[in-house]
Tab-separated table of C-alpha atoms in Angstrom:
chain	number	residue	atom	x	y	z
J	1	MET	CA	-15.216	-3.719	-18.421
J	2	ALA	CA	-11.766	-4.197	-19.928
J	3	LYS	CA	-9.864	-1.089	-20.917
J	4	LEU	CA	-9.001	-1.489	-24.585
J	5	ILE	CA	-5.889	-0.157	-26.299
J	6	GLN	CA	-6.406	1.449	-29.669
J	7	GLY	CA	-4.054	0.224	-32.382
J	8	ALA	CA	-3.685	1.226	-36.033
J	9	THR	CA	-5.894	-1.695	-37.111
J	10	GLY	CA	-8.409	-1.761	-34.247
J	11	ASP	CA	-8.744	-2.382	-30.537
J	12	TRP	CA	-6.576	-4.696	-28.448
J	13	GLU	CA	-6.989	-6.126	-24.992
J	14	VAL	CA	-4.032	-6.561	-22.645
J	15	VAL	CA	-3.931	-9.617	-20.372
J	16	ILE	CA	-1.754	-9.440	-17.263
J	17	GLY	CA	-0.741	-11.865	-14.544
J	18	LEU	CA	1.686	-11.094	-11.724
J	19	GLU	CA	4.140	-13.324	-9.895
J	20	VAL	CA	4.973	-11.414	-6.724
J	21	HIS	CA	8.037	-12.388	-4.693
J	22	ALA	CA	7.451	-11.302	-1.103
J	23	GLN	CA	10.228	-11.746	1.450
J	24	VAL	CA	8.907	-13.500	4.538
J	25	THR	CA	9.256	-11.462	7.718
J	26	SER	CA	11.449	-13.704	9.851
J	27	LYS	CA	14.586	-13.354	11.924
J	28	SER	CA	16.381	-16.235	10.215
J	29	LYS	CA	16.466	-17.809	6.766
J	30	LEU	CA	14.247	-20.555	5.378
J	31	PHE	CA	16.697	-23.419	5.912
J	32	SER	CA	19.381	-21.993	8.221
J	33	GLY	CA	19.779	-19.876	11.343
J	34	SER	CA	21.516	-16.986	9.558
J	35	SER	CA	20.118	-13.508	10.138
J	36	THR	CA	17.948	-11.773	7.524
J	37	THR	CA	18.767	-8.202	8.610
J	38	PHE	CA	18.862	-5.838	5.622
J	39	GLY	CA	21.930	-3.747	4.835
J	40	SER	CA	24.564	-5.774	6.690
J	41	VAL	CA	28.182	-6.077	5.532
J	42	PRO	CA	28.338	-8.390	2.471
J	43	ASN	CA	28.736	-12.086	3.309
J	44	SER	CA	28.359	-11.453	7.059
J	45	GLN	CA	25.113	-13.472	7.288
J	46	VAL	CA	26.004	-16.721	5.541
J	47	SER	CA	25.869	-20.168	7.113
J	48	LEU	CA	27.511	-23.263	5.697
J	49	VAL	CA	24.071	-24.268	4.379
J	50	ASP	CA	23.611	-20.921	2.599
J	51	ALA	CA	27.070	-21.284	1.021
J	52	ALA	CA	26.204	-24.859	-0.108
J	53	MET	CA	29.174	-26.462	1.589
J	54	PRO	CA	29.327	-30.237	0.947
J	55	GLY	CA	27.418	-32.344	3.450
J	56	MET	CA	25.312	-29.496	4.833
J	57	LEU	CA	21.608	-30.263	5.204
J	58	PRO	CA	18.700	-27.788	5.222
J	59	VAL	CA	16.392	-27.570	8.276
J	60	ILE	CA	12.994	-25.945	7.753
J	61	ASN	CA	12.216	-22.717	9.664
J	62	ALA	CA	8.776	-23.290	11.252
J	63	GLU	CA	8.053	-19.560	11.534
J	64	CYS	CA	8.458	-19.111	7.764
J	65	VAL	CA	5.925	-21.903	7.238
J	66	ALA	CA	3.499	-20.226	9.647
J	67	GLN	CA	3.928	-16.902	7.843
J	68	ALA	CA	3.070	-18.521	4.498
J	69	VAL	CA	-0.050	-20.110	6.002
J	70	ARG	CA	-1.121	-16.794	7.582
J	71	THR	CA	-0.768	-15.158	4.173
J	72	GLY	CA	-2.830	-17.853	2.518
J	73	LEU	CA	-5.564	-17.420	5.120
J	74	ALA	CA	-5.600	-13.649	4.602
J	75	LEU	CA	-6.001	-14.223	0.859
J	76	GLY	CA	-8.951	-16.508	1.503
J	77	ALA	CA	-6.964	-19.308	-0.097
J	78	ALA	CA	-6.930	-23.067	0.311
J	79	ILE	CA	-4.241	-24.261	2.734
J	80	ASN	CA	-2.640	-27.546	1.731
J	81	LEU	CA	-1.873	-29.653	4.803
J	82	VAL	CA	0.808	-31.514	2.844
J	83	SER	CA	3.220	-29.848	0.439
J	84	VAL	CA	6.561	-30.778	-1.089
J	85	PHE	CA	9.849	-28.943	-1.595
J	86	ASP	CA	11.503	-29.462	-4.962
J	87	ARG	CA	14.836	-28.658	-6.507
J	88	LYS	CA	14.620	-26.191	-9.394
J	89	ASN	CA	17.826	-26.684	-11.326
J	90	TYR	CA	19.610	-23.800	-13.011
J	91	PHE	CA	22.979	-22.136	-12.777
J	92	TYR	CA	23.576	-18.608	-11.587
J	93	ALA	CA	26.839	-17.280	-10.189
J	94	ASP	CA	25.037	-16.122	-7.042
J	95	LEU	CA	23.199	-19.436	-6.489
J	96	PRO	CA	25.907	-21.594	-4.854
J	97	GLN	CA	23.882	-24.839	-4.748
J	98	GLY	CA	23.299	-24.824	-8.497
J	99	TYR	CA	19.604	-25.277	-7.730
J	100	GLN	CA	16.907	-23.428	-5.822
J	101	ILE	CA	14.800	-25.154	-3.192
J	102	SER	CA	11.254	-24.243	-4.210
J	103	GLN	CA	7.834	-25.860	-4.532
J	104	PHE	CA	6.279	-26.978	-7.793
J	105	LYS	CA	3.405	-29.472	-8.027
J	106	TYR	CA	2.423	-29.358	-4.359
J	107	PRO	CA	2.603	-25.763	-3.021
J	108	ILE	CA	1.764	-24.827	0.556
J	109	VAL	CA	-1.169	-22.566	-0.483
J	110	GLY	CA	-3.700	-23.103	-3.270
J	111	GLU	CA	-6.283	-20.892	-4.939
J	112	GLY	CA	-7.630	-17.702	-3.366
J	113	THR	CA	-8.963	-14.239	-4.205
J	114	VAL	CA	-7.886	-10.624	-3.791
J	115	VAL	CA	-10.556	-7.924	-4.135
J	116	ILE	CA	-9.150	-4.747	-5.682
J	117	ASP	CA	-10.673	-1.264	-5.544
J	118	LEU	CA	-11.126	0.559	-8.865
J	119	GLY	CA	-12.790	3.835	-7.940
J	120	ASP	CA	-16.514	3.181	-7.784
J	121	GLU	CA	-16.224	-0.551	-8.420
J	122	THR	CA	-14.312	-3.586	-7.197
J	123	LYS	CA	-12.918	-6.613	-8.993
J	124	ASP	CA	-11.995	-10.129	-7.861
J	125	VAL	CA	-8.516	-11.224	-8.927
J	126	GLY	CA	-7.775	-14.930	-8.639
J	127	ILE	CA	-4.737	-16.292	-6.825
J	128	GLU	CA	-3.370	-19.415	-8.501
J	129	ARG	CA	-0.979	-20.480	-5.733
J	130	LEU	CA	1.525	-19.384	-3.120
J	131	HIS	CA	4.685	-21.375	-2.662
J	132	LEU	CA	7.739	-21.022	-0.459
J	133	GLU	CA	11.236	-20.850	-1.906
J	134	GLN	CA	14.706	-19.620	-1.033
J	135	ASP	CA	16.201	-16.451	-2.519
J	136	ALA	CA	19.525	-16.351	-4.356
J	137	GLY	CA	22.515	-14.153	-3.498
J	138	LYS	CA	23.431	-10.944	-5.294
J	139	SER	CA	26.095	-10.340	-7.951
J	140	MET	CA	27.869	-6.985	-7.580
J	141	HIS	CA	29.223	-5.677	-10.861
J	142	ASP	CA	30.137	-2.158	-9.742
J	143	GLN	CA	32.878	-2.922	-7.200
J	144	SER	CA	35.669	-3.513	-9.734
J	145	PRO	CA	36.225	-2.674	-13.421
J	146	SER	CA	37.165	-6.268	-14.220
J	147	LEU	CA	35.659	-8.477	-11.519
J	148	THR	CA	32.208	-9.455	-10.288
J	149	TYR	CA	31.770	-10.051	-6.566
J	150	VAL	CA	29.052	-12.130	-4.954
J	151	ASP	CA	27.189	-11.282	-1.721
J	152	LEU	CA	25.420	-14.302	-0.241
J	153	ASN	CA	23.586	-12.454	2.553
J	154	ARG	CA	20.275	-12.963	0.724
J	155	SER	CA	21.060	-16.566	-0.211
J	156	GLY	CA	18.480	-18.719	1.546
J	157	VAL	CA	16.170	-15.887	2.656
J	158	ALA	CA	12.552	-17.121	2.570
J	159	LEU	CA	10.324	-15.855	-0.240
J	160	MET	CA	6.624	-16.329	-0.849
J	161	GLU	CA	5.921	-16.424	-4.579
J	162	ILE	CA	2.293	-15.364	-4.990
J	163	VAL	CA	1.050	-16.164	-8.493
J	164	SER	CA	-2.104	-14.477	-9.783
J	165	LYS	CA	-4.364	-15.748	-12.499
J	166	PRO	CA	-4.326	-13.717	-15.747
J	167	ASP	CA	-7.323	-11.689	-14.562
J	168	LEU	CA	-5.898	-8.175	-14.866
J	169	ARG	CA	-6.821	-6.090	-17.917
J	170	SER	CA	-5.019	-2.754	-17.550
J	171	SER	CA	-1.990	-1.145	-15.960
J	172	GLU	CA	-4.328	0.494	-13.413
J	173	GLU	CA	-5.682	-2.902	-12.373
J	174	ALA	CA	-2.127	-4.281	-12.088
J	175	GLY	CA	-1.161	-1.340	-9.867
J	176	ALA	CA	-4.279	-1.689	-7.709
J	177	TYR	CA	-3.647	-5.418	-7.275
J	178	LEU	CA	-0.031	-4.939	-6.203
J	179	LYS	CA	-1.014	-2.184	-3.748
J	180	LYS	CA	-3.777	-4.315	-2.240
J	181	LEU	CA	-1.527	-7.346	-1.911
J	182	ARG	CA	1.133	-5.210	-0.228
J	183	THR	CA	-1.450	-3.761	2.161
J	184	ILE	CA	-2.710	-7.218	3.191
J	185	LEU	CA	0.805	-8.554	3.795
J	186	ARG	CA	1.712	-5.522	5.881
J	187	TYR	CA	-1.487	-5.775	7.938
J	188	ILE	CA	-0.750	-9.364	8.918
J	189	GLY	CA	3.003	-8.796	9.275
J	190	THR	CA	4.218	-11.523	6.923
J	191	CYS	CA	6.187	-9.154	4.634
J	192	ASP	CA	7.283	-5.559	5.235
J	193	GLY	CA	6.426	-4.706	1.601
J	194	ASN	CA	9.510	-2.521	1.263
J	195	MET	CA	10.019	-2.569	-2.492
J	196	GLU	CA	13.047	-0.245	-2.335
J	197	GLU	CA	14.935	-2.842	-0.285
J	198	GLY	CA	13.823	-5.709	-2.515
J	199	SER	CA	11.417	-7.192	0.049
J	200	MET	CA	8.737	-7.267	-2.602
J	201	ARG	CA	9.139	-7.385	-6.375
J	202	ALA	CA	7.063	-8.575	-9.289
J	203	ASP	CA	7.512	-10.545	-12.476
J	204	VAL	CA	4.889	-9.154	-14.854
J	205	ASN	CA	3.407	-11.430	-17.521
J	206	VAL	CA	1.914	-9.481	-20.422
J	207	SER	CA	0.149	-10.564	-23.607
J	208	VAL	CA	-2.299	-8.879	-25.991
J	209	ARG	CA	-5.205	-10.155	-28.039
J	210	ARG	CA	-8.190	-8.960	-29.976
J	211	PRO	CA	-11.221	-8.726	-27.633
J	212	GLY	CA	-12.835	-12.154	-27.279
J	213	GLU	CA	-9.975	-14.069	-28.915
J	214	PRO	CA	-7.802	-16.749	-27.175
J	215	LEU	CA	-4.841	-15.687	-25.047
J	216	GLY	CA	-1.814	-14.426	-26.949
J	217	THR	CA	1.839	-15.324	-26.389
J	218	ARG	CA	3.074	-13.782	-23.175
J	219	CYS	CA	6.357	-12.160	-22.246
J	220	GLU	CA	7.600	-11.979	-18.678
J	221	ILE	CA	9.115	-8.716	-17.438
J	222	LYS	CA	11.465	-9.652	-14.628
J	223	ASN	CA	12.024	-8.107	-11.191
J	224	VAL	CA	10.022	-4.875	-11.359
J	225	ASN	CA	10.375	-3.152	-8.010
J	226	SER	CA	7.711	-0.448	-7.729
J	227	VAL	CA	4.010	-0.046	-8.416
J	228	ARG	CA	4.713	2.819	-10.795
J	229	PHE	CA	7.249	0.794	-12.771
J	230	VAL	CA	4.852	-2.179	-12.979
J	231	GLN	CA	2.228	0.077	-14.536
J	232	GLN	CA	4.738	1.659	-16.919
J	233	ALA	CA	6.147	-1.761	-17.906
J	234	VAL	CA	2.648	-3.054	-18.753
J	235	GLU	CA	1.893	-0.082	-20.977
J	236	VAL	CA	5.261	-0.181	-22.753
J	237	GLU	CA	5.219	-3.953	-23.307
J	238	ALA	CA	1.595	-4.021	-24.494
J	239	ARG	CA	2.321	-1.296	-27.035
J	240	ARG	CA	5.462	-3.123	-28.235
J	241	GLN	CA	3.522	-6.337	-28.801
J	242	ILE	CA	0.669	-4.533	-30.581
J	243	ASP	CA	3.115	-2.811	-32.940
J	244	ILE	CA	4.771	-6.145	-33.809
J	245	LEU	CA	1.457	-7.897	-34.450
J	246	GLU	CA	0.056	-5.056	-36.528
J	247	ASP	CA	3.218	-5.141	-38.659
J	248	GLY	CA	2.528	-8.825	-39.389
J	249	GLY	CA	5.068	-10.222	-36.922
J	250	SER	CA	4.674	-12.680	-34.063
J	251	ILE	CA	5.486	-12.532	-30.348
J	252	LYS	CA	8.361	-14.651	-29.079
J	253	GLN	CA	7.871	-16.036	-25.568
J	254	GLU	CA	10.773	-14.664	-23.558
J	255	THR	CA	11.877	-13.003	-20.344
J	256	ARG	CA	12.483	-9.263	-20.668
J	257	LEU	CA	13.847	-6.425	-18.540
J	258	PHE	CA	12.174	-3.037	-18.090
J	259	ASP	CA	14.329	0.075	-18.421
J	260	PRO	CA	12.351	2.956	-16.846
J	261	THR	CA	14.905	5.529	-18.011
J	262	LYS	CA	14.514	4.636	-21.677
J	263	GLY	CA	10.877	3.603	-21.296
J	264	GLU	CA	11.416	0.255	-23.027
J	265	THR	CA	11.577	-3.465	-22.361
J	266	ARG	CA	14.433	-5.481	-23.839
J	267	SER	CA	15.119	-9.170	-24.214
J	268	MET	CA	16.914	-10.913	-21.346
J	269	ARG	CA	16.594	-14.578	-22.302
J	270	SER	CA	14.203	-16.992	-23.957
J	271	LYS	CA	11.443	-18.061	-21.568
J	272	GLU	CA	12.100	-21.412	-19.947
J	273	GLU	CA	9.367	-23.977	-19.543
J	274	ALA	CA	8.932	-25.947	-16.335
J	275	HIS	CA	10.604	-29.019	-17.843
J	276	ASP	CA	13.755	-26.989	-18.499
J	277	TYR	CA	14.296	-26.761	-14.737
J	278	ARG	CA	14.265	-30.537	-14.188
J	279	TYR	CA	12.182	-30.258	-11.029
J	280	PHE	CA	12.365	-33.175	-8.603
J	281	PRO	CA	11.501	-33.525	-4.881
J	282	ASP	CA	14.391	-32.401	-2.693
J	283	PRO	CA	15.781	-35.612	-1.129
J	284	ASP	CA	17.059	-33.685	1.909
J	285	LEU	CA	13.585	-32.489	2.946
J	286	LEU	CA	10.617	-34.614	3.888
J	287	PRO	CA	7.171	-33.549	2.652
J	288	LEU	CA	5.917	-30.671	4.772
J	289	SER	CA	2.804	-31.586	6.759
J	290	PHE	CA	0.771	-30.030	9.555
J	291	THR	CA	-2.672	-30.337	11.114
J	292	GLN	CA	-5.924	-28.490	10.478
J	293	ASP	CA	-6.020	-27.586	14.185
J	294	TRP	CA	-2.743	-25.696	13.801
J	295	VAL	CA	-4.102	-23.846	10.748
J	296	ASP	CA	-7.292	-22.979	12.636
J	297	GLU	CA	-5.248	-21.586	15.513
J	298	LEU	CA	-3.319	-19.330	13.095
J	299	ALA	CA	-6.618	-18.179	11.574
J	300	ARG	CA	-8.036	-17.262	14.995
J	301	ASN	CA	-5.011	-15.090	15.706
J	302	LEU	CA	-5.040	-13.140	12.445
J	303	PRO	CA	-5.521	-9.386	12.935
J	304	GLU	CA	-8.423	-7.517	11.368
J	305	LEU	CA	-7.857	-7.309	7.601
J	306	PRO	CA	-8.081	-4.018	5.664
J	307	ASP	CA	-11.456	-4.676	3.991
J	308	ALA	CA	-13.039	-5.648	7.305
J	309	LYS	CA	-11.572	-2.594	9.033
J	310	ARG	CA	-12.843	-0.275	6.303
J	311	GLU	CA	-16.351	-1.717	6.553
J	312	ARG	CA	-16.329	-1.483	10.360
J	313	LEU	CA	-15.245	2.172	10.356
J	314	ALA	CA	-18.059	3.010	7.947
J	315	ALA	CA	-20.770	0.879	9.580
J	316	ASP	CA	-20.018	1.379	13.276
J	317	LEU	CA	-18.705	4.945	13.312
J	318	GLY	CA	-20.516	6.439	10.321
J	319	ILE	CA	-17.305	7.490	8.583
J	320	PRO	CA	-17.868	8.243	4.857
J	321	ALA	CA	-16.866	5.339	2.617
J	322	TYR	CA	-14.192	7.365	0.837
J	323	ASN	CA	-12.580	8.427	4.116
J	324	ALA	CA	-12.641	4.857	5.433
J	325	ALA	CA	-10.965	3.599	2.244
J	326	VAL	CA	-8.195	6.207	2.424
J	327	LEU	CA	-7.543	5.621	6.128
J	328	THR	CA	-7.296	1.831	5.795
J	329	ALA	CA	-5.228	1.737	2.596
J	330	GLU	CA	-2.016	1.652	4.648
J	331	LYS	CA	-1.599	-0.097	7.989
J	332	GLU	CA	0.312	2.845	9.496
J	333	SER	CA	-2.510	5.254	8.601
J	334	ALA	CA	-5.159	2.933	10.030
J	335	ASP	CA	-3.183	2.406	13.233
J	336	TYR	CA	-2.641	6.156	13.605
J	337	PHE	CA	-6.310	6.941	13.056
J	338	GLU	CA	-7.579	4.372	15.534
J	339	ALA	CA	-5.106	5.537	18.184
J	340	PHE	CA	-6.175	9.123	17.430
J	341	LEU	CA	-9.865	8.256	17.945
J	342	ALA	CA	-9.075	6.473	21.204
J	343	ALA	CA	-7.098	9.486	22.465
J	344	ILE	CA	-9.960	11.898	21.671
J	345	ALA	CA	-12.487	9.626	23.385
J	346	GLU	CA	-10.298	9.444	26.477
J	347	ILE	CA	-9.820	13.210	26.940
J	348	THR	CA	-13.368	14.235	25.956
J	349	GLY	CA	-15.364	11.352	27.427
J	350	LYS	CA	-17.484	11.351	24.259
J	351	PRO	CA	-18.396	8.253	22.217
J	352	MET	CA	-16.289	7.909	19.057
J	353	LYS	CA	-19.313	8.110	16.772
J	354	ASP	CA	-19.823	11.737	17.876
J	355	PHE	CA	-16.544	12.943	16.381
J	356	ALA	CA	-15.293	10.140	14.086
J	357	THR	CA	-16.288	11.819	10.810
J	358	GLN	CA	-14.871	15.202	11.850
J	359	ALA	CA	-11.641	13.509	12.942
J	360	SER	CA	-11.388	11.524	9.687
J	361	ASN	CA	-11.822	14.701	7.635
J	362	TRP	CA	-9.084	16.417	9.623
J	363	VAL	CA	-6.643	13.513	9.222
J	364	ILE	CA	-7.215	13.176	5.479
J	365	SER	CA	-7.190	16.863	4.562
J	366	ASP	CA	-5.150	18.785	7.147
J	367	LEU	CA	-2.705	16.181	8.464
J	368	PHE	CA	-2.092	14.132	5.302
J	369	GLY	CA	-1.923	17.323	3.241
J	370	ALA	CA	0.772	18.801	5.472
J	371	LEU	CA	2.684	15.520	5.642
J	372	ASN	CA	2.676	15.119	1.856
J	373	LYS	CA	3.878	18.678	1.412
J	374	ALA	CA	6.704	18.078	3.892
J	375	GLY	CA	7.628	14.668	2.411
J	376	LYS	CA	6.781	12.873	5.658
J	377	ASP	CA	4.366	10.143	6.741
J	378	VAL	CA	2.429	9.480	9.931
J	379	SER	CA	5.358	7.637	11.487
J	380	THR	CA	7.495	10.795	11.226
J	381	SER	CA	4.729	13.317	11.870
J	382	PRO	CA	5.822	16.277	14.041
J	383	VAL	CA	2.285	16.314	15.493
J	384	SER	CA	1.884	13.655	18.170
J	385	ILE	CA	-1.376	11.742	18.576
J	386	GLU	CA	-1.795	13.317	22.019
J	387	ASN	CA	-1.530	16.874	20.659
J	388	ALA	CA	-3.719	16.089	17.655
J	389	ALA	CA	-6.405	14.825	20.044
J	390	LYS	CA	-6.110	17.993	22.157
J	391	LEU	CA	-6.677	20.086	19.030
J	392	GLN	CA	-9.865	18.161	18.278
J	393	LYS	CA	-11.046	18.667	21.875
J	394	LEU	CA	-10.563	22.427	21.523
J	395	LEU	CA	-12.767	22.287	18.421
J	396	LEU	CA	-15.404	20.035	19.976
J	397	ASP	CA	-15.602	22.228	23.094
J	398	GLY	CA	-16.011	25.380	20.988
J	399	VAL	CA	-12.810	26.926	22.377
J	400	ILE	CA	-11.552	27.615	18.849
J	401	SER	CA	-13.250	27.795	15.451
J	402	GLY	CA	-12.372	25.693	12.435
J	403	ARG	CA	-10.455	28.589	10.905
J	404	ILE	CA	-8.445	29.156	14.067
J	405	ALA	CA	-7.802	25.392	14.286
J	406	LYS	CA	-6.023	25.522	10.936
J	407	GLU	CA	-3.821	28.353	12.201
J	408	VAL	CA	-3.033	26.431	15.407
J	409	PHE	CA	-2.290	23.263	13.424
J	410	GLU	CA	0.224	25.089	11.236
J	411	LEU	CA	2.088	26.178	14.379
J	412	MET	CA	1.877	22.653	15.822
J	413	PHE	CA	3.310	21.211	12.605
J	414	GLU	CA	6.185	23.706	12.635
J	415	THR	CA	7.071	23.354	16.305
J	416	GLY	CA	5.510	20.100	17.525
J	417	GLY	CA	3.899	22.253	20.204
J	418	ASP	CA	0.899	21.725	22.503
J	419	PRO	CA	-2.271	23.257	20.962
J	420	GLU	CA	-3.657	24.382	24.322
J	421	ALA	CA	-0.464	26.304	25.044
J	422	ILE	CA	-0.477	27.822	21.543
J	423	VAL	CA	-4.083	28.988	21.904
J	424	GLU	CA	-3.365	30.649	25.270
J	425	GLU	CA	-0.064	32.155	24.167
J	426	LYS	CA	-1.502	33.617	20.945
J	427	GLY	CA	-4.833	34.660	22.473
J	428	LEU	CA	-6.789	32.558	19.996
J	429	ARG	CA	-9.734	31.535	22.142
J	430	GLN	CA	-13.008	31.786	20.273
J	431	VAL	CA	-15.254	34.703	21.287
J	432	SER	CA	-18.746	33.475	22.241
J	433	ASP	CA	-19.720	36.510	24.273
J	434	THR	CA	-22.900	37.789	22.638
J	435	GLY	CA	-22.289	41.359	23.763
J	436	ALA	CA	-18.869	41.540	22.100
J	437	ILE	CA	-20.094	39.927	18.885
J	438	GLU	CA	-23.182	42.158	18.790
J	439	ALA	CA	-20.979	45.244	19.107
J	440	ALA	CA	-18.820	44.048	16.214
J	441	ILE	CA	-21.925	43.449	14.081
J	442	ASP	CA	-23.291	46.915	14.831
J	443	ALA	CA	-19.984	48.473	13.791
J	444	ILE	CA	-19.943	46.606	10.485
J	445	LEU	CA	-23.572	47.413	9.665
J	446	ALA	CA	-22.991	51.074	10.422
J	447	ALA	CA	-19.945	51.189	8.181
J	448	ASN	CA	-21.773	49.462	5.307
J	449	ALA	CA	-25.176	51.139	5.211
J	450	ASP	CA	-25.386	50.803	1.419
J	451	LYS	CA	-24.819	47.020	1.581
J	452	LEU	CA	-27.352	46.762	4.395
J	453	ALA	CA	-29.965	48.501	2.214
J	454	GLU	CA	-29.185	46.136	-0.686
J	455	TYR	CA	-29.574	43.118	1.602
J	456	ARG	CA	-32.889	44.310	2.933
J	457	SER	CA	-34.109	44.900	-0.611
J	458	GLY	CA	-33.592	41.225	-1.375
J	459	LYS	CA	-29.868	40.670	-2.090
J	460	ASP	CA	-29.537	37.710	0.298
J	461	LYS	CA	-26.067	36.753	-0.927
J	462	LEU	CA	-24.638	39.700	1.009
J	463	PHE	CA	-25.060	37.667	4.206
J	464	GLY	CA	-21.680	36.063	3.566
J	465	PHE	CA	-20.120	39.489	3.095
J	466	PHE	CA	-21.287	40.615	6.539
J	467	VAL	CA	-20.064	37.377	8.146
J	468	GLY	CA	-16.652	37.890	6.589
J	469	GLN	CA	-16.450	41.478	7.739
J	470	VAL	CA	-17.358	40.627	11.335
J	471	MET	CA	-14.856	37.777	11.352
J	472	LYS	CA	-12.189	40.147	10.069
J	473	ASN	CA	-13.151	42.662	12.753
J	474	THR	CA	-12.807	40.024	15.503
J	475	GLY	CA	-9.598	38.512	14.187
J	476	GLY	CA	-11.470	35.369	13.127
J	477	LYS	CA	-12.306	34.571	16.750
J	478	ALA	CA	-16.084	35.097	16.697
J	479	ASN	CA	-18.040	31.910	17.357
J	480	PRO	CA	-19.593	31.197	13.919
J	481	ALA	CA	-22.866	29.799	15.313
J	482	VAL	CA	-23.392	32.721	17.668
J	483	LEU	CA	-22.386	35.179	14.946
J	484	ASN	CA	-24.836	33.703	12.418
J	485	ASP	CA	-27.766	33.855	14.856
J	486	LEU	CA	-27.096	37.428	15.972
J	487	LEU	CA	-26.396	38.677	12.444
J	488	LYS	CA	-29.616	37.200	11.043
J	489	ALA	CA	-31.600	38.887	13.775
J	490	LYS	CA	-29.904	42.238	13.156
J	491	LEU	CA	-30.301	42.098	9.366
J	492	ASN	CA	-33.930	41.145	9.544
J	493	GLY	CA	-34.732	43.462	12.419
């Protein structure tokens, strides 16, 4: 159900569509052999083609084409065996050709679907198209008080523009869609999804209407570079449009910029229509064509996608649905978890199903909690997969209790140490000796005769008190299962 926005004169519905520009993961640019490495010295990765020198001709990069097709397959989209590159004509100082080579009527990928997760429900968001195009350079206004410099390192870098249908109805849905799209691209390795480096950015189309009425006039918010900012931009722009309409005004179709510091959008330029760009097929590039066999081969080699992995973890290993969703939301987390399971299976000889849920709980609560607190992620975790697996083995073998495991993990996180060595060095082995535990129980019962009488008169809740006291007496090392059995017998005896 759409989330409505309350205005002064009634409810409004926001309608959102996203145009996501995702940089293709490739070593060289779309039409030249120049490197795409991020952060290089300005203008150090520019070929004569990228600089639009007279007489230079573009040559298509086959790997960029394959990456676009892989992405289309992962989105469940139609792959067009023939597509056409067009010239999109406009002038920017950092666009040396005076036009952008893009695709218009005949894109490489057609309609598809992305399923987004919204708590307890999911929603299908339509993909209108995916087309390939070249990026522009970058104007640098902060290098001189009176001059603007141009860096052409990005000029010609391959972009996939992924255009959604206007199916999104709230800032939360827009955020969930962008996250899911980023996850899919990272799983299949066609875009690194690094929004801080500009590898992925979104143009956000926003309009408002009364529920059930036709679509309103939309405004495009250009180049938003984080999920949080996309959500903020939607909320700010929707409220701006509602205020204008409720005051009797009308919405002007235009391109706007989002200022997260001021929490406002402001006009950048009037919105161009397609005919303003004077599209025509690029005469230097033949129509792009390939065979269905080649597409099928790419499909066979796609890795497991996030939704399929989540379902497999839940169905085959019995991992709770929530845990499976958290662990597969990011490729790095999923890779870490699967390597972690494999390491535990190897050193214990047990089938994964026997410990998968326990391991998933530990990763989500203990490991992720510590990493978040330390501002790290799994790729920079001080706890190696090998040591994490050893810690789980100590738990599974009953060498340490869950409480002791938390203490050992804290030391592992601080030092990167081996849990087996920590347990031996600190004398943290769990006590399962019934004689020792029985002696500790007797001491506690003798010291708390009044509580014992209360328990035996029917105050069952005191059981936890006695467990806590015995654990305290044994330094937390008493085997909980053995302790519970012996204590019950003593209390009832």
